Tab-separated table of N, CA and C in Angstrom:
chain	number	residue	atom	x	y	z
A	1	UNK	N	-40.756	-30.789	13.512
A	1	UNK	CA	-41.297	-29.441	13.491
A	1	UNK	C	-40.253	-28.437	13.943
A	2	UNK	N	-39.054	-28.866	14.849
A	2	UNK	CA	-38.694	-27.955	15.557
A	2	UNK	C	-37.491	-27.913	14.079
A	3	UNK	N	-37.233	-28.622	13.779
A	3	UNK	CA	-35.881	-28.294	12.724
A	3	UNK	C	-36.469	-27.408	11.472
A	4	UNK	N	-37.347	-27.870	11.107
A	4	UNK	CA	-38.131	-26.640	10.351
A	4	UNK	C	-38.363	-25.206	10.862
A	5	UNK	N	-38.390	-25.362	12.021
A	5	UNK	CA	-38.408	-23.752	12.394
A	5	UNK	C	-37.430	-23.037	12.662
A	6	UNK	N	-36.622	-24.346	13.270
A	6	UNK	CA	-34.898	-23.300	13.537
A	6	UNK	C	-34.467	-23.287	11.299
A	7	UNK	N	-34.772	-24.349	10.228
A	7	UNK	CA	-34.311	-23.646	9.304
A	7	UNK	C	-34.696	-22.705	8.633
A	8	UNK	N	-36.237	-22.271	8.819
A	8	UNK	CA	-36.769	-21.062	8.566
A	8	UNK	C	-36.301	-19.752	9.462
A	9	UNK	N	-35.887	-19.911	10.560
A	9	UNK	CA	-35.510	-18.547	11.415
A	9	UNK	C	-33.699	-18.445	10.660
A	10	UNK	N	-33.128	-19.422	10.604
A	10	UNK	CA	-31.969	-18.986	10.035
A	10	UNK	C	-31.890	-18.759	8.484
A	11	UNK	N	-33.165	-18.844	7.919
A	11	UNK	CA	-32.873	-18.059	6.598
A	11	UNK	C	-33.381	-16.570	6.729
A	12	UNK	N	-34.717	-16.774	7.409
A	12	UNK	CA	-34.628	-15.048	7.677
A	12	UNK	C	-33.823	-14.398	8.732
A	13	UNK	N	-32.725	-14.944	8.844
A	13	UNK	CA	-31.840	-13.820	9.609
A	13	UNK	C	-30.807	-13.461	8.098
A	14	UNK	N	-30.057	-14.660	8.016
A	14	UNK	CA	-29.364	-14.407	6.719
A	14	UNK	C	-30.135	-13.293	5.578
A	15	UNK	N	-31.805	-13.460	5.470
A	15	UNK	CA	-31.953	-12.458	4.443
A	15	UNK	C	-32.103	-11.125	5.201
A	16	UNK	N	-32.006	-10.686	6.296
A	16	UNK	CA	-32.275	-9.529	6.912
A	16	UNK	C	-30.860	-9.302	7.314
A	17	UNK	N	-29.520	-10.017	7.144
A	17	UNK	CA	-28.564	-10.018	7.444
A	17	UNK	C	-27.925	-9.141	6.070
A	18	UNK	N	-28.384	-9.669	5.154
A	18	UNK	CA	-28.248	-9.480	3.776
A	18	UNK	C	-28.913	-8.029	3.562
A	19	UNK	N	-29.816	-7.741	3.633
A	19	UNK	CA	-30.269	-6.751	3.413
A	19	UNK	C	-29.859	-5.552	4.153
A	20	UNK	N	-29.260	-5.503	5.363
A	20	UNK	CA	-28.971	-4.721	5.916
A	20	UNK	C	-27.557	-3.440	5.707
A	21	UNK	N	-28.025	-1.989	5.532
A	21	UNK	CA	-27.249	-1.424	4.822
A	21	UNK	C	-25.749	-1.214	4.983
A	22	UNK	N	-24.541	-1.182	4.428
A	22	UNK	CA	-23.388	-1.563	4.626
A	22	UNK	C	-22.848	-0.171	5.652
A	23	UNK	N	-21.739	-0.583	6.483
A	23	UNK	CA	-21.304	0.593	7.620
A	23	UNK	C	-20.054	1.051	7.100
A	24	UNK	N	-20.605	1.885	7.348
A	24	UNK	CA	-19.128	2.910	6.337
A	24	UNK	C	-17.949	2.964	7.588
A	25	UNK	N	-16.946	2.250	7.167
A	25	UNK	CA	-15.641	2.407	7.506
A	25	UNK	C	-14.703	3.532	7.137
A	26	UNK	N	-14.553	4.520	8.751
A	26	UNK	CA	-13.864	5.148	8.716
A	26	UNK	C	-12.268	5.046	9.227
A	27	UNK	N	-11.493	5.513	8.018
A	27	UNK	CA	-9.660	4.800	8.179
A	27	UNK	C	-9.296	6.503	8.032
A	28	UNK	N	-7.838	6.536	8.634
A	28	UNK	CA	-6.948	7.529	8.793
A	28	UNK	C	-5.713	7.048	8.484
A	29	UNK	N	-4.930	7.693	8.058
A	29	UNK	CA	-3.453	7.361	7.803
A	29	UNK	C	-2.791	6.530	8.868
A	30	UNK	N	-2.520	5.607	9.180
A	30	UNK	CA	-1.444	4.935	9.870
A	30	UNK	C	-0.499	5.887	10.459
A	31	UNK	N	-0.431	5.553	11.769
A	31	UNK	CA	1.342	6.250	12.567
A	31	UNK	C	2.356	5.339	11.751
A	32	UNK	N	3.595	5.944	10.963
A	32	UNK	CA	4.520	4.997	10.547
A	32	UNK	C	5.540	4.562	11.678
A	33	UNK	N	4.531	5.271	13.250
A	33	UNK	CA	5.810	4.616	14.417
A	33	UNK	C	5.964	3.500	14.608
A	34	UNK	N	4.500	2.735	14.407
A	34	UNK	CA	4.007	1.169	14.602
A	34	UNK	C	3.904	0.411	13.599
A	35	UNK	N	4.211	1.200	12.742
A	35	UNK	CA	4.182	0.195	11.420
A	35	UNK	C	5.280	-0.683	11.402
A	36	UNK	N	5.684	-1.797	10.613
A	36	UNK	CA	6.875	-2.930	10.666
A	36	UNK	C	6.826	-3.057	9.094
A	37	UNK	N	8.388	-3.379	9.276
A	37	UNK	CA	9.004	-3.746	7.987
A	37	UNK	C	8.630	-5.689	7.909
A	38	UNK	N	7.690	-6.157	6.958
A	38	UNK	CA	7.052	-7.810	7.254
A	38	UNK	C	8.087	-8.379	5.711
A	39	UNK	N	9.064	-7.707	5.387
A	39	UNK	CA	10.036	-8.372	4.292
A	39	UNK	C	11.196	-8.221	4.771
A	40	UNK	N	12.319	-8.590	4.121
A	40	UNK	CA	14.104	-8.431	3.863
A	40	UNK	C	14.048	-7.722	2.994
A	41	UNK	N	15.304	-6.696	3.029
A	41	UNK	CA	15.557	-5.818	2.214
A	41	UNK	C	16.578	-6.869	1.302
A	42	UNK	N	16.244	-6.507	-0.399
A	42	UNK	CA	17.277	-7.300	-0.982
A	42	UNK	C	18.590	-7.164	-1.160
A	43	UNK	N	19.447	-8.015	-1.186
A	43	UNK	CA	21.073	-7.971	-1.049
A	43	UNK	C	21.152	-7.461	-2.250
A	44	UNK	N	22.373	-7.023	-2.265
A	44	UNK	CA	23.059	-5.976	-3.441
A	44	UNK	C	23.170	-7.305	-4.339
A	45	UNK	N	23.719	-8.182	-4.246
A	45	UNK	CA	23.312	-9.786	-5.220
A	45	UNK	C	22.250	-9.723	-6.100
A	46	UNK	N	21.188	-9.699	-5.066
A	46	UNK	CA	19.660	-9.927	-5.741
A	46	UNK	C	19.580	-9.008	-6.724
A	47	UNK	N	20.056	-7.533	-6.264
A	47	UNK	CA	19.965	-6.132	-7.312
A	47	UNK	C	20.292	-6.292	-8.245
A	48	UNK	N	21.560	-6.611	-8.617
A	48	UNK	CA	22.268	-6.966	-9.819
A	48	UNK	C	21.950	-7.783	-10.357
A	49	UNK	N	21.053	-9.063	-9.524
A	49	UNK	CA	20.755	-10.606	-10.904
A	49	UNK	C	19.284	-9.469	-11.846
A	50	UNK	N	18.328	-8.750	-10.348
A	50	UNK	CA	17.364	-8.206	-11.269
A	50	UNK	C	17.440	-7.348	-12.133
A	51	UNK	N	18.612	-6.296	-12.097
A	51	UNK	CA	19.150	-4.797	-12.815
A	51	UNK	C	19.258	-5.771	-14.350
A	52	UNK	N	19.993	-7.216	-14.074
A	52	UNK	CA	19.971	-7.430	-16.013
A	52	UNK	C	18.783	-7.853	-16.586
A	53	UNK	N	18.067	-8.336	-15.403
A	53	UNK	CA	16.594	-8.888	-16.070
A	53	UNK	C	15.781	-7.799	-16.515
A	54	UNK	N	15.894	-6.704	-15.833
A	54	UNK	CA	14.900	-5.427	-15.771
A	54	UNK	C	15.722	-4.989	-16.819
A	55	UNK	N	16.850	-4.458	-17.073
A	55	UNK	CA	17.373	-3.208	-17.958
A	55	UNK	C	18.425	-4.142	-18.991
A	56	UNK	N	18.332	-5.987	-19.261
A	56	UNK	CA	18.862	-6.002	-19.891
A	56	UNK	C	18.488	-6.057	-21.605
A	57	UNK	N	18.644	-7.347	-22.283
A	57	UNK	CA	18.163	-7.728	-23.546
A	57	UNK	C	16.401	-7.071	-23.491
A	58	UNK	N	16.342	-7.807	-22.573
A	58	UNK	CA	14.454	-8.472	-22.504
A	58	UNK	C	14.192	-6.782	-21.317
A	59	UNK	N	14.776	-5.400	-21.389
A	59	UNK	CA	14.290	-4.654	-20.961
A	59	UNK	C	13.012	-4.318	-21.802
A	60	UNK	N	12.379	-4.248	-23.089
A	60	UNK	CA	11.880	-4.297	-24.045
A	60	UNK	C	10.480	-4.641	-23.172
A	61	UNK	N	10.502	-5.496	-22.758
A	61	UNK	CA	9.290	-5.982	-21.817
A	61	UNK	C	8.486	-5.514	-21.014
A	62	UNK	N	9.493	-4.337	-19.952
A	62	UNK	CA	9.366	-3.735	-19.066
A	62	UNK	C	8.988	-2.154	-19.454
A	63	UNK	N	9.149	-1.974	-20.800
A	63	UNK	CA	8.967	-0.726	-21.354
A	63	UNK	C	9.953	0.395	-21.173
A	64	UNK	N	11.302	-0.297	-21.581
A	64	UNK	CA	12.479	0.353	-21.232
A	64	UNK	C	12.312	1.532	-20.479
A	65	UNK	N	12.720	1.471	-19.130
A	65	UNK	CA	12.622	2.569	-18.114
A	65	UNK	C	13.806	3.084	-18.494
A	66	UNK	N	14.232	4.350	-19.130
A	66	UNK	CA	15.651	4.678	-19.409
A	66	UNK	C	16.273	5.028	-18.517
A	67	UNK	N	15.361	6.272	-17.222
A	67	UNK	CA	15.789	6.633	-16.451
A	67	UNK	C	16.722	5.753	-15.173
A	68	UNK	N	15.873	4.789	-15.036
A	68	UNK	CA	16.015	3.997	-14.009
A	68	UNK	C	17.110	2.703	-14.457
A	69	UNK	N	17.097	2.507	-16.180
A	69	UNK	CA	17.905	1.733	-16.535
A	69	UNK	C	19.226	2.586	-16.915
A	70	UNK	N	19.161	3.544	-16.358
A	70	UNK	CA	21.200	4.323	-16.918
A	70	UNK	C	22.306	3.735	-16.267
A	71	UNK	N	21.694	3.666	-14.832
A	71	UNK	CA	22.847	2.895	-13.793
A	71	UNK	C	22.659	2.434	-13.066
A	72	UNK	N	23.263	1.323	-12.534
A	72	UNK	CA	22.776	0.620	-11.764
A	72	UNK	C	22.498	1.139	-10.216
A	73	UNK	N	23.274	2.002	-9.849
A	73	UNK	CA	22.734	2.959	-9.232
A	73	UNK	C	21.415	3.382	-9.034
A	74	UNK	N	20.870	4.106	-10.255
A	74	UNK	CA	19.630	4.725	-10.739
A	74	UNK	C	18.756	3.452	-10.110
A	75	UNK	N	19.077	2.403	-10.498
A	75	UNK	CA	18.294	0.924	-10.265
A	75	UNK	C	18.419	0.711	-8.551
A	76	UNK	N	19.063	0.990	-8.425
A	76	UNK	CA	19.368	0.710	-6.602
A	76	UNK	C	18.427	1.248	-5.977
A	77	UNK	N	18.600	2.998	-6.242
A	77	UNK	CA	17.982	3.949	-5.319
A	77	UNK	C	16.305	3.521	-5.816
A	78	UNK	N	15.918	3.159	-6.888
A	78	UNK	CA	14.159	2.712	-7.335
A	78	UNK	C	13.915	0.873	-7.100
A	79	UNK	N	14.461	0.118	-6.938
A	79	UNK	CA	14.256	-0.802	-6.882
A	79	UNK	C	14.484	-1.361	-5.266
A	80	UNK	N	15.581	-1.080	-4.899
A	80	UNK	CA	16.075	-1.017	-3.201
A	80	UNK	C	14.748	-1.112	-2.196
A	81	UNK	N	13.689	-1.627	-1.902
A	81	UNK	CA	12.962	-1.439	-1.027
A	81	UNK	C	12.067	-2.868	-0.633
A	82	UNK	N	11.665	-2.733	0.381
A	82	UNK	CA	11.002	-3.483	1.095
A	82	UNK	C	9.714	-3.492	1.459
A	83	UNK	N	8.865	-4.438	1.858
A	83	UNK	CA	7.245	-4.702	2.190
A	83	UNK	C	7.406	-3.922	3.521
A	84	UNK	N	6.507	-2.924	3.769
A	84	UNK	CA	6.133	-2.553	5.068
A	84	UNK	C	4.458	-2.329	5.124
A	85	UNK	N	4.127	-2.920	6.579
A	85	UNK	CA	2.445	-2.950	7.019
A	85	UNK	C	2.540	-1.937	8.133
A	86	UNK	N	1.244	-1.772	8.166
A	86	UNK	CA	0.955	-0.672	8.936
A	86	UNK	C	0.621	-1.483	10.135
A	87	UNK	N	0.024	-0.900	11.604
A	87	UNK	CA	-0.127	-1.983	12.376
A	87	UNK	C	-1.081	-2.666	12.975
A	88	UNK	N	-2.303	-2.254	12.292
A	88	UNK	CA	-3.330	-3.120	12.236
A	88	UNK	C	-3.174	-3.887	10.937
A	89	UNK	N	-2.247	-3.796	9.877
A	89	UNK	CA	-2.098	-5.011	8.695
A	89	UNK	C	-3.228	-4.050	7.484
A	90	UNK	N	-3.690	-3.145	7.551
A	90	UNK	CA	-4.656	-2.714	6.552
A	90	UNK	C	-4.326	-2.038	5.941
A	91	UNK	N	-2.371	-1.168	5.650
A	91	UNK	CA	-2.236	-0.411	4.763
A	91	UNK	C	-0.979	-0.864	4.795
A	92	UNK	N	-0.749	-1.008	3.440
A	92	UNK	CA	0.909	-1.478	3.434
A	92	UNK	C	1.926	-0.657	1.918
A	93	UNK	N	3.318	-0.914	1.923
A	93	UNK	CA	3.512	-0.210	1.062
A	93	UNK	C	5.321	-0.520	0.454
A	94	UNK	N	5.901	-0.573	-0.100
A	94	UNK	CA	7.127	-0.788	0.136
A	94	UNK	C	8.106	0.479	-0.157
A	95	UNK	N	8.486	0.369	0.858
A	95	UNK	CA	9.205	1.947	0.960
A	95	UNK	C	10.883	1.165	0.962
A	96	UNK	N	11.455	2.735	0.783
A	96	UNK	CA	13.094	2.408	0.673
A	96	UNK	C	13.799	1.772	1.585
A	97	UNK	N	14.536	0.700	1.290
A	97	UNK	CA	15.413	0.352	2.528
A	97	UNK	C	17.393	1.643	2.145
A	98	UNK	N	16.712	2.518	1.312
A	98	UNK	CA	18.453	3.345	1.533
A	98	UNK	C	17.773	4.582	2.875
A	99	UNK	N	16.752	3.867	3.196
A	99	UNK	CA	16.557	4.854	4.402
A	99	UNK	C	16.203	4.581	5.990
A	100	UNK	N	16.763	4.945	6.681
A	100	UNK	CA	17.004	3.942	8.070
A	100	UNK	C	15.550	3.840	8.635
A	101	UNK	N	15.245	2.914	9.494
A	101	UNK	CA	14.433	2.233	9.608
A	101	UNK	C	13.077	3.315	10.676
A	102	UNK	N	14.193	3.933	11.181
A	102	UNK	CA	14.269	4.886	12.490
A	102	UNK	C	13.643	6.304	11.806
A	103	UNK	N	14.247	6.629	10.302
A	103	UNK	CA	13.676	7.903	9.714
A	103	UNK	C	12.343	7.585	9.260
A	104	UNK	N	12.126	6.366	8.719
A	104	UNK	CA	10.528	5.722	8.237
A	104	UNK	C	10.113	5.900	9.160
A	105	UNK	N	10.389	5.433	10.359
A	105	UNK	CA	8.898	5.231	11.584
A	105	UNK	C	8.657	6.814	12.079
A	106	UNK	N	10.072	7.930	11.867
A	106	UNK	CA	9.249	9.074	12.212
A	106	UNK	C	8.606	10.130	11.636
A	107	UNK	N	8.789	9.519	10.070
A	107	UNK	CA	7.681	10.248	9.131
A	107	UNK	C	6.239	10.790	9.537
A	108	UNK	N	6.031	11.453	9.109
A	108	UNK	CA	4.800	12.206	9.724
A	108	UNK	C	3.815	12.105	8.179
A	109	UNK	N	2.670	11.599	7.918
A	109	UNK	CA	1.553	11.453	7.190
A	109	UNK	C	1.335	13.294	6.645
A	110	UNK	N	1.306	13.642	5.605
A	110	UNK	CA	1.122	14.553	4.545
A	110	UNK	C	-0.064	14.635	4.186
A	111	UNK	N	-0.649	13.599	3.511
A	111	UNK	CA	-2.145	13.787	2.276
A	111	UNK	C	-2.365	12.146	2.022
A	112	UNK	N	-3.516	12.305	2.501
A	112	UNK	CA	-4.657	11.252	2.308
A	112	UNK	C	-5.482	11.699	0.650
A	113	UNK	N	-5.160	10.326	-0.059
A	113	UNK	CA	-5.831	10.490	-1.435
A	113	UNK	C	-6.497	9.133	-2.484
A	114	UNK	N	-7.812	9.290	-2.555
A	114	UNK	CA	-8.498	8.175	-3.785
A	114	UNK	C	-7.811	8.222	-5.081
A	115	UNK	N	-7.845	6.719	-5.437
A	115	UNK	CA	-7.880	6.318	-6.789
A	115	UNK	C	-8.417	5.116	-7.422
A	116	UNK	N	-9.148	5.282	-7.907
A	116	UNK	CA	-10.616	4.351	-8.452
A	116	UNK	C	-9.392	3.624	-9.831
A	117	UNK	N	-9.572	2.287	-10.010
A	117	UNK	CA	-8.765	1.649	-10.986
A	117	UNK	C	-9.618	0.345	-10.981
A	118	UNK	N	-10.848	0.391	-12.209
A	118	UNK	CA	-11.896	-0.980	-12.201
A	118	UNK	C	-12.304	-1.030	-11.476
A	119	UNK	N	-12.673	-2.009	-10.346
A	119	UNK	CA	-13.551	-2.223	-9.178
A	119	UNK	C	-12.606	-1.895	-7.936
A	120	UNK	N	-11.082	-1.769	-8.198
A	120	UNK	CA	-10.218	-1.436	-6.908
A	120	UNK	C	-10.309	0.097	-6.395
A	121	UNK	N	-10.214	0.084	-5.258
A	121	UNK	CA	-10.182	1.629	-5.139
A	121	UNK	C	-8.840	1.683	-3.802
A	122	UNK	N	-7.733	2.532	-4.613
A	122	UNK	CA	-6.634	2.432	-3.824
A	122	UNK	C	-6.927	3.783	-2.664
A	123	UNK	N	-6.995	3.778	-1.488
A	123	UNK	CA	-6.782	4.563	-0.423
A	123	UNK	C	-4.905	5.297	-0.486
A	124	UNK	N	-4.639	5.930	-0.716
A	124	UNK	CA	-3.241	6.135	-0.470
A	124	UNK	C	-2.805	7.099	0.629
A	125	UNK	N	-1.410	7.005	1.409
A	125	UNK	CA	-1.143	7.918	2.454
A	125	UNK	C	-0.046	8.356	2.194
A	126	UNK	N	0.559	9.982	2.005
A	126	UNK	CA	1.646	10.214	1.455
A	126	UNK	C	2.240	10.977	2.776
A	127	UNK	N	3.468	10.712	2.760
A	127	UNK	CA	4.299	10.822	4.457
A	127	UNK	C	5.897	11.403	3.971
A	128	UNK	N	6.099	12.482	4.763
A	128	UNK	CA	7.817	13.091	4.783
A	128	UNK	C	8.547	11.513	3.861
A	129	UNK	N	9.208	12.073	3.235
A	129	UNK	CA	10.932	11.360	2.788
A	129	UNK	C	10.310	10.357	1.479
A	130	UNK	N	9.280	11.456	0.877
A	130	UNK	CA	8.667	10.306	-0.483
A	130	UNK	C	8.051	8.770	0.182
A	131	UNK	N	7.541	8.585	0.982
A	131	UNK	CA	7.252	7.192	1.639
A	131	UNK	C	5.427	7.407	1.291
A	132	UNK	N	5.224	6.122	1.537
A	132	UNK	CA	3.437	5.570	0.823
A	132	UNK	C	3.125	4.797	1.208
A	133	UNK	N	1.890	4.487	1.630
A	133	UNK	CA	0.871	3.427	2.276
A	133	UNK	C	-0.153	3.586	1.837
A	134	UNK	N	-0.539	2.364	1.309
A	134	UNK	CA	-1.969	2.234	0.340
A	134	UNK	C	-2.387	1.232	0.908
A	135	UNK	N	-3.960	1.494	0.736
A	135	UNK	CA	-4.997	0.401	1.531
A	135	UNK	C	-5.896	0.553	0.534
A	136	UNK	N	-5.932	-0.864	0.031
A	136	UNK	CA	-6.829	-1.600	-1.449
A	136	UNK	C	-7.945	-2.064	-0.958
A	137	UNK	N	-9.237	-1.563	-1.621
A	137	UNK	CA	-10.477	-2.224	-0.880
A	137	UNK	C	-11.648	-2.656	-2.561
A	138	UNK	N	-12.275	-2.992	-2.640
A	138	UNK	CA	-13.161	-2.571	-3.480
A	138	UNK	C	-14.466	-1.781	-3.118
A	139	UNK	N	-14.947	-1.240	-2.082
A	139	UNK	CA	-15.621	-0.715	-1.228
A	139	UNK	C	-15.071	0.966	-1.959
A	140	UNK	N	-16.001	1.899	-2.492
A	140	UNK	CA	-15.653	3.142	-2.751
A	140	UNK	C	-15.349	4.228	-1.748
A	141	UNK	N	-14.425	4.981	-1.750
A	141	UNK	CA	-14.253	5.838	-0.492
A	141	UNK	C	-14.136	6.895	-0.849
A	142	UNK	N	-14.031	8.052	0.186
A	142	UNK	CA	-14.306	9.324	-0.164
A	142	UNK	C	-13.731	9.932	0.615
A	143	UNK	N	-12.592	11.022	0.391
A	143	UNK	CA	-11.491	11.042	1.305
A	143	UNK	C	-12.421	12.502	1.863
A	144	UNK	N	-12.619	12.376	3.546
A	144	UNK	CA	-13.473	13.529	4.147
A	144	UNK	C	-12.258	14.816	4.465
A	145	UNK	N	-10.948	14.551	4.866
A	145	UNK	CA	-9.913	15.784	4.894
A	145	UNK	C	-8.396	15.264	4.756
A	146	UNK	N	-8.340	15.579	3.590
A	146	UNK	CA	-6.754	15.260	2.613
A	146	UNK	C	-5.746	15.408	3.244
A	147	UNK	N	-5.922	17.080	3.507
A	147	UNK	CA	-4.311	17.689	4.501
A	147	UNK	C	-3.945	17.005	6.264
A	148	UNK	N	-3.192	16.318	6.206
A	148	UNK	CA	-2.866	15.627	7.611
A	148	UNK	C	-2.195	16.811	8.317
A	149	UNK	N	-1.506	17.275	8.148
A	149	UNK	CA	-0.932	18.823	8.983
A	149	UNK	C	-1.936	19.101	9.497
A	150	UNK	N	-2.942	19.319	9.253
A	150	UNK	CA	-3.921	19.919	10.212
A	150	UNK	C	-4.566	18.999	11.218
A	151	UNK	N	-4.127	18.000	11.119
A	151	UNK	CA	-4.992	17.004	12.017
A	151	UNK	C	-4.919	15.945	11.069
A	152	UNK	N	-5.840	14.824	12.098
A	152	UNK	CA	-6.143	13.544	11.148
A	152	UNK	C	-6.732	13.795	10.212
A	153	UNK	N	-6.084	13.376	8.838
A	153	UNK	CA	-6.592	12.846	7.354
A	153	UNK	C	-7.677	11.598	7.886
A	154	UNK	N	-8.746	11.698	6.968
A	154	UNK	CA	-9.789	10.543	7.335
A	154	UNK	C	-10.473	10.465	6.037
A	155	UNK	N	-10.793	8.754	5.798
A	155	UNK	CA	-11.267	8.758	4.620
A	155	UNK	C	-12.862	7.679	4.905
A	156	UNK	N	-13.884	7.699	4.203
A	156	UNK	CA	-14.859	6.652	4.664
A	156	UNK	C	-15.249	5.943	3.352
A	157	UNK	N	-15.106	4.545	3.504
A	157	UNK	CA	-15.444	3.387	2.849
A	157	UNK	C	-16.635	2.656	2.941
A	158	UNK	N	-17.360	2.503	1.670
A	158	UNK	CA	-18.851	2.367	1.819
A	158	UNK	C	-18.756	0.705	1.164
């Protein structure tokens, strides 16, 4: 009798668990002071084996980037970058390694902005020196104040 009742009380928790309405998560742009670089920046080696894969024969593939395929250069300064997380791990992004490590972390957050793509909905955070942090959820969000200059950017996820 008693196992029957503890498996009836644990299905109605699960269905009242279930039913219960979802809590909207509220996120703000990340400080890029605490954020960490969680990759290696690639060696000028690596650049060059990828610059022929990307811009060579088989550029055709890639949808010939002309811009980015003129020089290898051009390829350096767009390809050059590394995995960085924010520091709770919930927004990440790969920003430039032609920029010291020291100018990333004192970027200051710009504009908080949605973008709905199928069931993903990218959170994005745009910060001094062209730098980006996006936080992917499928949960829809709704950015409550864009401009970070004025204060915290905040967005809520349902």
């Amino acid at each position: 009798m008693k196992t029957s009742t503890a498996s009836l009380l644990a299905l109605l928790l699960g269905a009242m668990l279930a039913s219960a309405p979802a809590r909207a998560d509220s996120l703000a742009c990340p400080d890029l002071s605490a954020a960490t670089q969680v990759a290696a920046c690639p060696t000028d080696e690596e650049l060059r084996y990828t610059f022929m894969g990307f811009c060579g024969d088989n550029a055709r593939l890639y949808g010939r980037d002309i811009l980015t395929c003129a020089t290898f250069e051009n390829y350096r300064e767009v390809k050059n970058t590394a995995l960085w997380e924010s520091a709770d791990g919930r927004f990440g992004g790969y920003l430039s390694c032609n920029v010291e490590p020291e100018t990333i972390r004192a970027s200051k957050a710009k504009r908080m902005h949605v973008e709905r793509s199928g069931k993903v909905t990218r959170l994005m955070c745009d910060y001094d020196n062209d730098h980006r942090l996006v936080h992917r959820t499928k949960a829809a969000c709704k950015v409550e104040v864009e401009d970070c200059a004025s204060g915290e950017c905040r967005a809520n996820c349902e």
